[in-house]
Amino acid sequence: MVIVKTTYKFRAYPSQVHKSMLNHQMHLSKQLYNLLLEKSQEHFKDYGKAFTKFDMNKWITQLKRKSPEFKELHSQVCQNVADRVSNGYKQFFRRIKERETGKKVRAGFPRFKSFVSSLTFPQEGGFVIGKKKVRLSKIGNINFVNHRDIEGIPKTCAIKKTKTDEWYLTISTEKDDIVPFTNGKGAVGMDLGIKKYAVLSDGSVLHNTHMSVKERSKLKRLQRVISRRKKGSRKRRKAVIAFARKYEHISKIKDDRLHKLSHRLVNSYSFIAYEGLEIANMMGNHRLARNIGEESWGKFTDYLRYKAESAGCAVVSVDPRNTSKTCSDCGNIQYISLSERTFACNKCGMSKDRDLNASVNILNRATSGQGGSNASGDNARPLAREAVVKERGTIIGDSR
Ligand SMILES: [Zn+2]
C-alpha cells in the first residue's frame, strides 16, 4: 500500500463580497502571525526556549477573548498560522545549532510579515469541495473552474491571491492505493532482453537500442588498430583518440535513444514493472552480450525511474526468480531452455512467446495482492497502439 498525494490547482472567482472578506482575513492572519512571532521572541528572550504550538494555541484562545475580531478567522486558519510561526522558529533553532558547530550562517529571528496573500485550511471540515464551488468556513461558497476530476480525499485547501488580483485554489488530496495509477494509463510488465530490447506484457516490443553490429565492429576495428601500434608511439596515441571519439559518439546516440524511449514509456503507462536483474547472472558467460546489456539496461531503468514521477507513472522492480520458467496463466514452474522461444505449459497447455510470458509474470508479481488482479486482465489494457513509437524504428509493434 502506498499513499498517493496529489495537488490540484484551480482558478477561483470569488465575488466582490468574498474578496473583501478574504482580504480582511488575510490581513488578520498577518497580524496574528506577527503577534505570535513577537510573543515567541519574548518567550525566547525570557526563557531561552521555543514557544511551542501548544503554548500558541492557548495564547490564541486568550487573544480571541481580548480582541474579538480574531474570531472571524476560522480555528484551522489560526492553527495553520501558528504552524508557520512554529516552523519558522524550528528553522531558527536549526541555524543556531549549525552556528555552534562552526558553520557560518546568520541565525536571525524569523521576520515579521508585511503582508499575507493566502489562507490555508489544513483539515477536512474547514472546507467542503463541490463541483464548481468550494465552501470555506467563515467565508462562504466560492466559484472555481474545475477542469480536472479530484481524486482521493481532500486534505488541505488553500486560497491564494496573486499580485495581479487573480485567485487560485490549491487542494491536496490523499488516496490509498496499492498501485499508484496516477496518469490514468495502463500497467505493464517489461522483460529486458538482447535480441529484442524489451517485451512488454501487452505485447509491445521495443527494438534495437543496444549497440548495433555495425557499431560494434567499427569499435573492434579501431581497437585492433591500437593493439597493432607500438606502445608509447605517436601513432598509438592517435589510435586511442580515434577509438575514444568513436566510442563517445556511439554512446551519445545510444543515450539519446534511451532518453527518448524512457520518455515515451513513462508517458504511455502509469505503471511499469521490470526485473531487478542480477544482469551478469542472467547473461551467463556470454561476455559480449553482457557488456552490452548491462550498461544499457542499467541506464534505461535509471532513466525510467527518474522520469517516472513527473509523468505520473510508477516504476518498480520485482524479484526476477523464475519469471521465464513460470506459466503466466496457471503458475506452474517448469524448465525451459534458452533456445526455446515459446513457453508451452505442461500443466494447462497455455502457449505463449517466451518473453511475453515472462513480462506478464513480472507484472503479476508487481501487482499481486491487488484484489486478485491479473496482468492479462483489465488492469493491463493493451496500450500497444498508444505506445507505438514511430520514430526511427525504435519501437514497437504488436507481436501477438
Ligand atoms: Zn500453465
Coordinates of C-alpha atoms and ligand atoms in Angstrom, one line a residue:
M1 CA 0.0 0.0 0.0
V2 CA 1.1 3.5 -0.8
I3 CA -0.4 6.8 -0.1
V4 CA -0.7 8.8 -3.2
K5 CA -0.7 12.5 -2.7
T6 CA -1.9 14.8 -5.4
T7 CA -2.1 18.6 -5.6
Y8 CA -4.6 20.3 -7.7
K9 CA -4.6 24.0 -8.7
F10 CA -7.7 25.7 -9.9
R11 CA -8.5 29.3 -10.8
A12 CA -11.1 30.7 -8.4
Y13 CA -13.5 33.6 -8.9
P14 CA -14.6 35.0 -5.5
S15 CA -17.3 37.6 -5.6
Q16 CA -16.5 41.2 -4.5
V17 CA -18.0 40.5 -1.1
H18 CA -15.9 37.4 -0.7
K19 CA -12.8 39.2 -1.9
S20 CA -13.1 41.8 0.7
M21 CA -13.8 39.1 3.4
L22 CA -10.7 37.2 2.2
N23 CA -8.6 40.3 2.1
H24 CA -9.7 41.1 5.6
Q25 CA -8.9 37.6 6.9
M26 CA -5.5 37.7 5.2
H27 CA -4.9 41.0 7.0
L28 CA -5.9 39.4 10.3
S29 CA -3.7 36.4 9.7
K30 CA -0.8 38.7 9.0
Q31 CA -1.5 40.4 12.3
L32 CA -1.8 37.1 14.1
Y33 CA 1.4 35.9 12.5
N34 CA 3.3 38.9 13.7
L35 CA 1.8 38.8 17.2
L36 CA 2.7 35.2 17.6
L37 CA 6.2 35.9 16.3
E38 CA 6.6 38.8 18.8
K39 CA 5.3 36.6 21.6
S40 CA 7.8 33.8 20.6
Q41 CA 10.7 36.3 20.6
E42 CA 9.7 37.5 24.1
H43 CA 9.4 33.9 25.3
F44 CA 12.8 33.0 23.8
K45 CA 14.4 36.0 25.4
D46 CA 12.8 35.3 28.8
Y47 CA 13.2 31.5 28.9
G48 CA 15.7 30.7 26.2
K49 CA 13.4 28.2 24.6
A50 CA 10.8 27.9 22.0
F51 CA 7.2 29.0 22.4
T52 CA 5.5 25.7 21.5
K53 CA 2.5 25.1 19.3
F54 CA 0.6 24.2 22.4
D55 CA 1.5 27.5 24.0
M56 CA 0.5 29.3 20.9
N57 CA -3.0 27.7 20.7
K58 CA -3.6 28.6 24.3
W59 CA -2.5 32.1 23.7
I60 CA -4.7 32.4 20.6
T61 CA -7.7 31.5 22.7
Q62 CA -6.9 34.3 25.1
L63 CA -6.3 36.7 22.2
K64 CA -9.8 35.9 20.8
R65 CA -11.3 36.8 24.1
K66 CA -9.4 40.0 24.3
S67 CA -9.8 41.0 20.7
P68 CA -13.0 39.5 19.2
E69 CA -12.1 40.5 15.6
F70 CA -9.8 37.5 15.5
K71 CA -12.9 35.3 16.0
E72 CA -13.5 36.0 12.3
L73 CA -10.6 33.7 11.5
H74 CA -11.5 30.0 11.3
S75 CA -9.7 28.0 14.0
Q76 CA -8.0 25.9 11.3
V77 CA -6.6 29.0 9.7
C78 CA -5.3 30.2 13.1
Q79 CA -3.7 26.8 13.6
N80 CA -2.1 27.0 10.2
V81 CA -0.6 30.4 11.0
A82 CA 0.7 29.0 14.3
D83 CA 2.3 26.1 12.4
R84 CA 4.1 28.5 10.2
V85 CA 5.4 30.6 13.0
S86 CA 6.5 27.5 14.8
N87 CA 8.2 26.1 11.7
G88 CA 10.0 29.4 11.2
Y89 CA 11.3 29.0 14.8
K90 CA 12.4 25.5 14.2
Q91 CA 14.5 26.7 11.3
F92 CA 15.9 29.4 13.6
F93 CA 17.0 26.9 16.2
R94 CA 18.5 24.7 13.5
R95 CA 20.5 27.7 12.3
I96 CA 21.7 28.4 15.8
K97 CA 22.8 24.8 16.2
E98 CA 24.7 25.0 12.9
R99 CA 26.4 28.1 14.0
E100 CA 27.5 26.4 17.2
T101 CA 29.2 23.7 15.2
G102 CA 31.2 26.4 13.5
K103 CA 29.2 26.9 10.3
K104 CA 28.9 30.4 9.1
V105 CA 25.2 31.1 9.0
R106 CA 23.2 34.0 10.1
A107 CA 20.8 33.0 12.8
G108 CA 18.5 36.0 12.7
F109 CA 15.0 35.7 14.1
P110 CA 12.2 34.8 11.7
R111 CA 11.0 38.0 10.1
F112 CA 7.8 39.9 10.5
K113 CA 5.4 39.8 7.6
S114 CA 4.3 42.9 5.8
F115 CA 1.5 41.1 4.0
V116 CA -0.1 37.6 3.8
S117 CA -1.6 36.6 0.5
S118 CA -3.1 33.2 1.2
L119 CA -5.3 31.4 3.7
T120 CA -4.9 27.7 4.4
F121 CA -7.5 25.3 5.8
P122 CA -5.4 22.4 6.9
Q123 CA -8.1 19.9 7.7
E124 CA -11.3 18.5 6.3
G125 CA -14.3 20.3 7.8
G126 CA -12.9 23.7 7.3
F127 CA -13.7 23.4 3.7
V128 CA -16.1 21.4 1.5
I129 CA -15.4 20.9 -2.2
G130 CA -18.3 20.8 -4.5
K131 CA -18.5 20.5 -8.2
K132 CA -18.0 24.1 -9.1
K133 CA -17.8 25.8 -5.7
V134 CA -15.8 25.3 -2.6
R135 CA -17.3 26.2 0.7
L136 CA -14.8 27.9 3.0
S137 CA -15.8 28.1 6.7
K138 CA -16.5 31.7 7.8
I139 CA -16.3 32.9 4.2
G140 CA -18.8 31.1 2.0
N141 CA -19.1 29.5 -1.4
I142 CA -16.5 30.5 -3.9
N143 CA -16.7 29.6 -7.6
F144 CA -13.8 27.9 -9.2
V145 CA -13.0 26.3 -12.5
N146 CA -13.0 22.6 -12.0
H147 CA -11.0 21.5 -15.0
R148 CA -9.8 18.2 -13.6
D149 CA -11.5 15.5 -11.5
I150 CA -10.4 15.5 -8.0
E151 CA -9.3 12.0 -6.9
G152 CA -8.8 11.0 -3.3
I153 CA -9.7 12.6 0.0
P154 CA -9.1 16.3 0.1
K155 CA -6.7 17.1 3.0
T156 CA -5.9 20.7 2.7
C157 CA -7.3 23.6 0.8
A158 CA -5.6 27.0 0.3
I159 CA -6.8 30.1 -1.4
K160 CA -4.2 32.5 -2.7
K161 CA -4.2 35.9 -4.3
T162 CA -1.6 36.9 -6.9
K163 CA -0.2 40.3 -7.2
T164 CA -2.4 40.9 -10.2
D165 CA -5.5 40.1 -8.1
E166 CA -6.1 36.6 -9.6
W167 CA -7.2 34.0 -7.2
Y168 CA -6.3 30.3 -7.0
L169 CA -7.3 27.3 -5.0
T170 CA -4.7 24.7 -4.2
I171 CA -6.2 21.4 -3.0
S172 CA -4.1 18.5 -1.9
T173 CA -5.6 15.0 -1.6
E174 CA -4.5 11.7 -0.4
K175 CA -5.5 8.3 -1.6
D176 CA -4.6 4.8 -0.5
D177 CA -3.5 2.8 -3.4
I178 CA -1.8 -0.5 -4.0
V179 CA -0.5 0.6 -7.3
P180 CA -0.4 4.3 -8.0
F181 CA -2.1 4.5 -11.4
T182 CA -1.7 8.3 -11.4
N183 CA -1.7 9.2 -15.0
G184 CA -4.7 7.0 -15.7
K185 CA -3.0 4.8 -18.2
G186 CA -2.3 1.1 -18.1
A187 CA 0.2 -1.1 -16.3
V188 CA 2.8 -3.3 -17.9
G189 CA 5.5 -5.7 -17.1
M190 CA 8.7 -5.5 -19.0
D191 CA 11.1 -8.2 -19.9
L192 CA 14.6 -7.0 -20.9
G193 CA 16.5 -9.0 -23.5
I194 CA 19.2 -8.9 -26.0
K195 CA 17.7 -9.7 -29.4
K196 CA 14.5 -7.8 -28.5
Y197 CA 15.4 -4.9 -26.2
A198 CA 12.3 -5.4 -24.2
V199 CA 9.0 -7.2 -24.5
L200 CA 6.0 -5.6 -22.7
S201 CA 3.2 -7.6 -21.2
D202 CA 0.7 -6.0 -23.6
G203 CA 2.6 -7.4 -26.5
S204 CA 4.6 -4.4 -27.5
V205 CA 8.2 -4.9 -28.4
L206 CA 10.9 -2.4 -28.0
H207 CA 13.7 -2.9 -30.5
N208 CA 17.3 -2.1 -31.0
T209 CA 18.7 0.2 -28.5
H210 CA 21.7 -1.9 -27.9
M211 CA 24.8 -1.1 -29.8
S212 CA 24.3 -2.4 -33.4
V213 CA 26.5 -5.0 -35.0
K214 CA 27.9 -2.3 -37.3
E215 CA 28.8 0.0 -34.5
R216 CA 30.3 -2.9 -32.6
S217 CA 32.5 -4.0 -35.5
K218 CA 33.7 -0.4 -36.0
L219 CA 34.8 -0.2 -32.4
K220 CA 36.5 -3.6 -32.7
R221 CA 38.4 -2.5 -35.8
L222 CA 39.6 0.7 -34.0
Q223 CA 40.7 -1.4 -31.0
R224 CA 42.7 -3.7 -33.2
V225 CA 44.5 -0.7 -34.7
I226 CA 45.5 0.3 -31.2
S227 CA 46.9 -3.1 -30.4
R228 CA 49.0 -3.1 -33.6
R229 CA 50.7 0.2 -32.7
K230 CA 53.8 0.3 -30.7
K231 CA 53.3 1.3 -27.0
G232 CA 54.2 4.9 -26.4
S233 CA 54.2 5.8 -30.1
R234 CA 52.5 8.8 -31.5
K235 CA 50.5 6.6 -33.8
R236 CA 49.2 4.6 -30.9
R237 CA 48.1 7.8 -29.1
K238 CA 46.3 8.9 -32.3
A239 CA 44.6 5.5 -32.5
V240 CA 43.5 5.7 -28.9
I241 CA 41.9 9.1 -29.5
A242 CA 40.2 7.8 -32.6
F243 CA 38.7 4.9 -30.6
A244 CA 37.6 7.2 -27.8
R245 CA 35.9 9.6 -30.2
K246 CA 34.0 6.8 -31.9
Y247 CA 33.0 5.3 -28.6
E248 CA 31.8 8.6 -27.3
H249 CA 29.9 9.2 -30.5
I250 CA 28.1 5.9 -30.3
S251 CA 27.4 6.3 -26.6
K252 CA 25.8 9.7 -27.2
I253 CA 23.5 8.2 -29.8
K254 CA 22.6 5.3 -27.6
D255 CA 22.0 7.6 -24.7
D256 CA 19.8 9.8 -26.8
R257 CA 17.7 6.8 -27.8
L258 CA 17.4 5.6 -24.3
H259 CA 16.2 9.0 -23.2
K260 CA 13.5 9.1 -25.9
L261 CA 12.5 5.5 -25.2
S262 CA 12.1 6.0 -21.5
H263 CA 10.3 9.3 -22.0
R264 CA 7.7 7.6 -24.3
L265 CA 7.3 4.7 -21.9
V266 CA 6.6 6.7 -18.8
N267 CA 4.1 8.8 -20.8
S268 CA 2.3 5.7 -22.2
Y269 CA 1.9 3.8 -19.0
S270 CA 1.1 4.6 -15.4
F271 CA 2.9 1.6 -14.0
I272 CA 6.0 -0.2 -15.3
A273 CA 7.4 -3.3 -13.6
Y274 CA 10.8 -4.8 -14.5
E275 CA 13.1 -7.4 -13.2
G276 CA 15.6 -6.3 -10.6
L277 CA 18.2 -8.1 -12.6
E278 CA 21.3 -9.6 -11.5
I279 CA 22.1 -8.9 -15.0
A280 CA 25.5 -10.6 -15.0
N281 CA 23.9 -13.7 -13.7
M282 CA 21.3 -13.8 -16.3
M283 CA 23.6 -13.4 -19.2
G284 CA 25.8 -16.3 -18.0
N285 CA 29.1 -16.4 -19.8
H286 CA 28.1 -14.6 -22.9
R287 CA 30.6 -11.8 -22.4
L288 CA 29.8 -9.5 -25.2
A289 CA 26.1 -9.7 -24.7
R290 CA 26.6 -9.0 -21.0
N291 CA 28.7 -5.9 -21.6
I292 CA 26.2 -4.5 -23.9
G293 CA 23.1 -5.4 -21.9
E294 CA 24.4 -4.4 -18.5
E295 CA 25.3 -0.9 -19.3
S296 CA 22.3 -0.1 -21.4
W297 CA 19.6 -1.7 -19.1
G298 CA 21.0 -0.1 -16.0
K299 CA 20.9 3.3 -17.7
F300 CA 17.5 2.6 -19.2
T301 CA 15.9 1.7 -15.8
D302 CA 17.6 4.6 -14.2
Y303 CA 16.1 7.0 -16.8
L304 CA 12.7 5.4 -16.4
R305 CA 12.8 5.9 -12.7
Y306 CA 13.7 9.4 -12.7
K307 CA 11.4 10.4 -15.4
A308 CA 8.5 8.5 -13.9
E309 CA 7.4 10.8 -11.2
S310 CA 6.7 13.9 -13.2
A311 CA 4.9 11.8 -15.7
G312 CA 2.6 10.3 -13.1
C313 CA 4.0 6.9 -13.6
A314 CA 5.3 4.4 -11.1
V315 CA 8.4 2.3 -12.0
V316 CA 9.1 -0.7 -9.8
S317 CA 11.5 -3.7 -9.9
V318 CA 10.5 -7.2 -8.9
D319 CA 12.2 -10.3 -7.8
P320 CA 13.5 -11.9 -11.1
R321 CA 13.4 -15.5 -9.9
N322 CA 11.7 -17.9 -12.4
T323 CA 10.0 -15.2 -14.4
S324 CA 10.7 -17.1 -17.6
K325 CA 10.1 -20.6 -16.1
T326 CA 6.6 -19.8 -14.7
C327 CA 3.4 -20.2 -16.6
S328 CA 1.7 -16.8 -16.6
D329 CA -1.7 -18.5 -16.7
C330 CA -1.6 -21.2 -14.0
G331 CA 1.7 -20.5 -12.2
N332 CA 3.2 -23.9 -13.0
I333 CA 7.0 -23.8 -12.9
Q334 CA 8.9 -25.8 -15.5
Y335 CA 12.3 -25.9 -17.2
I336 CA 12.7 -24.0 -20.4
S337 CA 15.9 -24.0 -22.3
L338 CA 17.4 -20.7 -23.6
S339 CA 16.8 -21.7 -27.2
E340 CA 13.1 -22.3 -26.8
R341 CA 11.2 -19.3 -28.0
T342 CA 7.8 -20.4 -26.8
F343 CA 6.6 -21.2 -23.4
A344 CA 4.3 -24.3 -23.6
C345 CA 2.9 -25.1 -20.3
N346 CA 2.9 -28.8 -19.4
K347 CA 0.1 -28.4 -17.0
C348 CA -2.6 -26.1 -18.5
G349 CA -1.5 -26.2 -22.1
M350 CA -1.0 -22.4 -22.5
S351 CA 1.4 -21.4 -25.1
K352 CA 3.0 -18.0 -25.4
D353 CA 6.0 -16.3 -26.6
R354 CA 8.8 -16.8 -24.1
D355 CA 9.5 -13.2 -23.4
L356 CA 5.8 -12.2 -23.4
N357 CA 5.1 -14.9 -20.8
A358 CA 8.0 -13.5 -18.7
S359 CA 6.7 -9.9 -18.9
V360 CA 3.2 -11.0 -17.8
N361 CA 4.8 -12.8 -14.9
I362 CA 6.7 -9.6 -14.0
L363 CA 3.6 -7.5 -14.0
N364 CA 1.7 -10.2 -12.0
R365 CA 4.5 -10.2 -9.4
A366 CA 4.4 -6.4 -9.1
T367 CA 0.6 -6.2 -8.7
S368 CA 0.0 -9.4 -6.8
G369 CA -2.4 -8.8 -3.9
Q370 CA -4.3 -6.2 -5.8
G371 CA -7.7 -7.7 -5.4
G372 CA -6.8 -10.8 -7.4
S373 CA -5.8 -8.7 -10.3
N374 CA -4.3 -10.4 -13.2
A375 CA -1.8 -8.8 -15.5
S376 CA -3.5 -10.1 -18.6
G377 CA -6.9 -8.9 -17.4
D378 CA -8.5 -5.5 -17.4
N379 CA -5.8 -3.9 -15.4
A380 CA -3.4 -4.2 -18.3
R381 CA -5.5 -2.7 -21.0
P382 CA -3.3 -3.2 -24.0
L383 CA -1.9 0.2 -24.9
A384 CA 0.1 -1.1 -27.8
R385 CA -1.5 1.4 -30.1
E386 CA -0.7 4.3 -27.9
A387 CA 2.7 3.0 -27.2
V388 CA 3.8 2.7 -30.7
V389 CA 6.7 5.0 -31.3
K390 CA 7.0 5.8 -34.9
E391 CA 10.5 7.2 -34.7
R392 CA 13.4 5.7 -36.4
G393 CA 12.1 2.2 -35.8
T394 CA 12.9 2.4 -32.1
I395 CA 9.7 0.6 -31.2
I396 CA 7.0 -1.2 -31.3
G397 CA 4.5 -3.5 -32.8
D398 CA 2.0 -5.9 -31.6
S399 CA 3.9 -9.2 -31.6
R400 CA 1.0 -11.3 -30.6
Ligands
ZN1 ZN 0.0 -23.3 -17.2

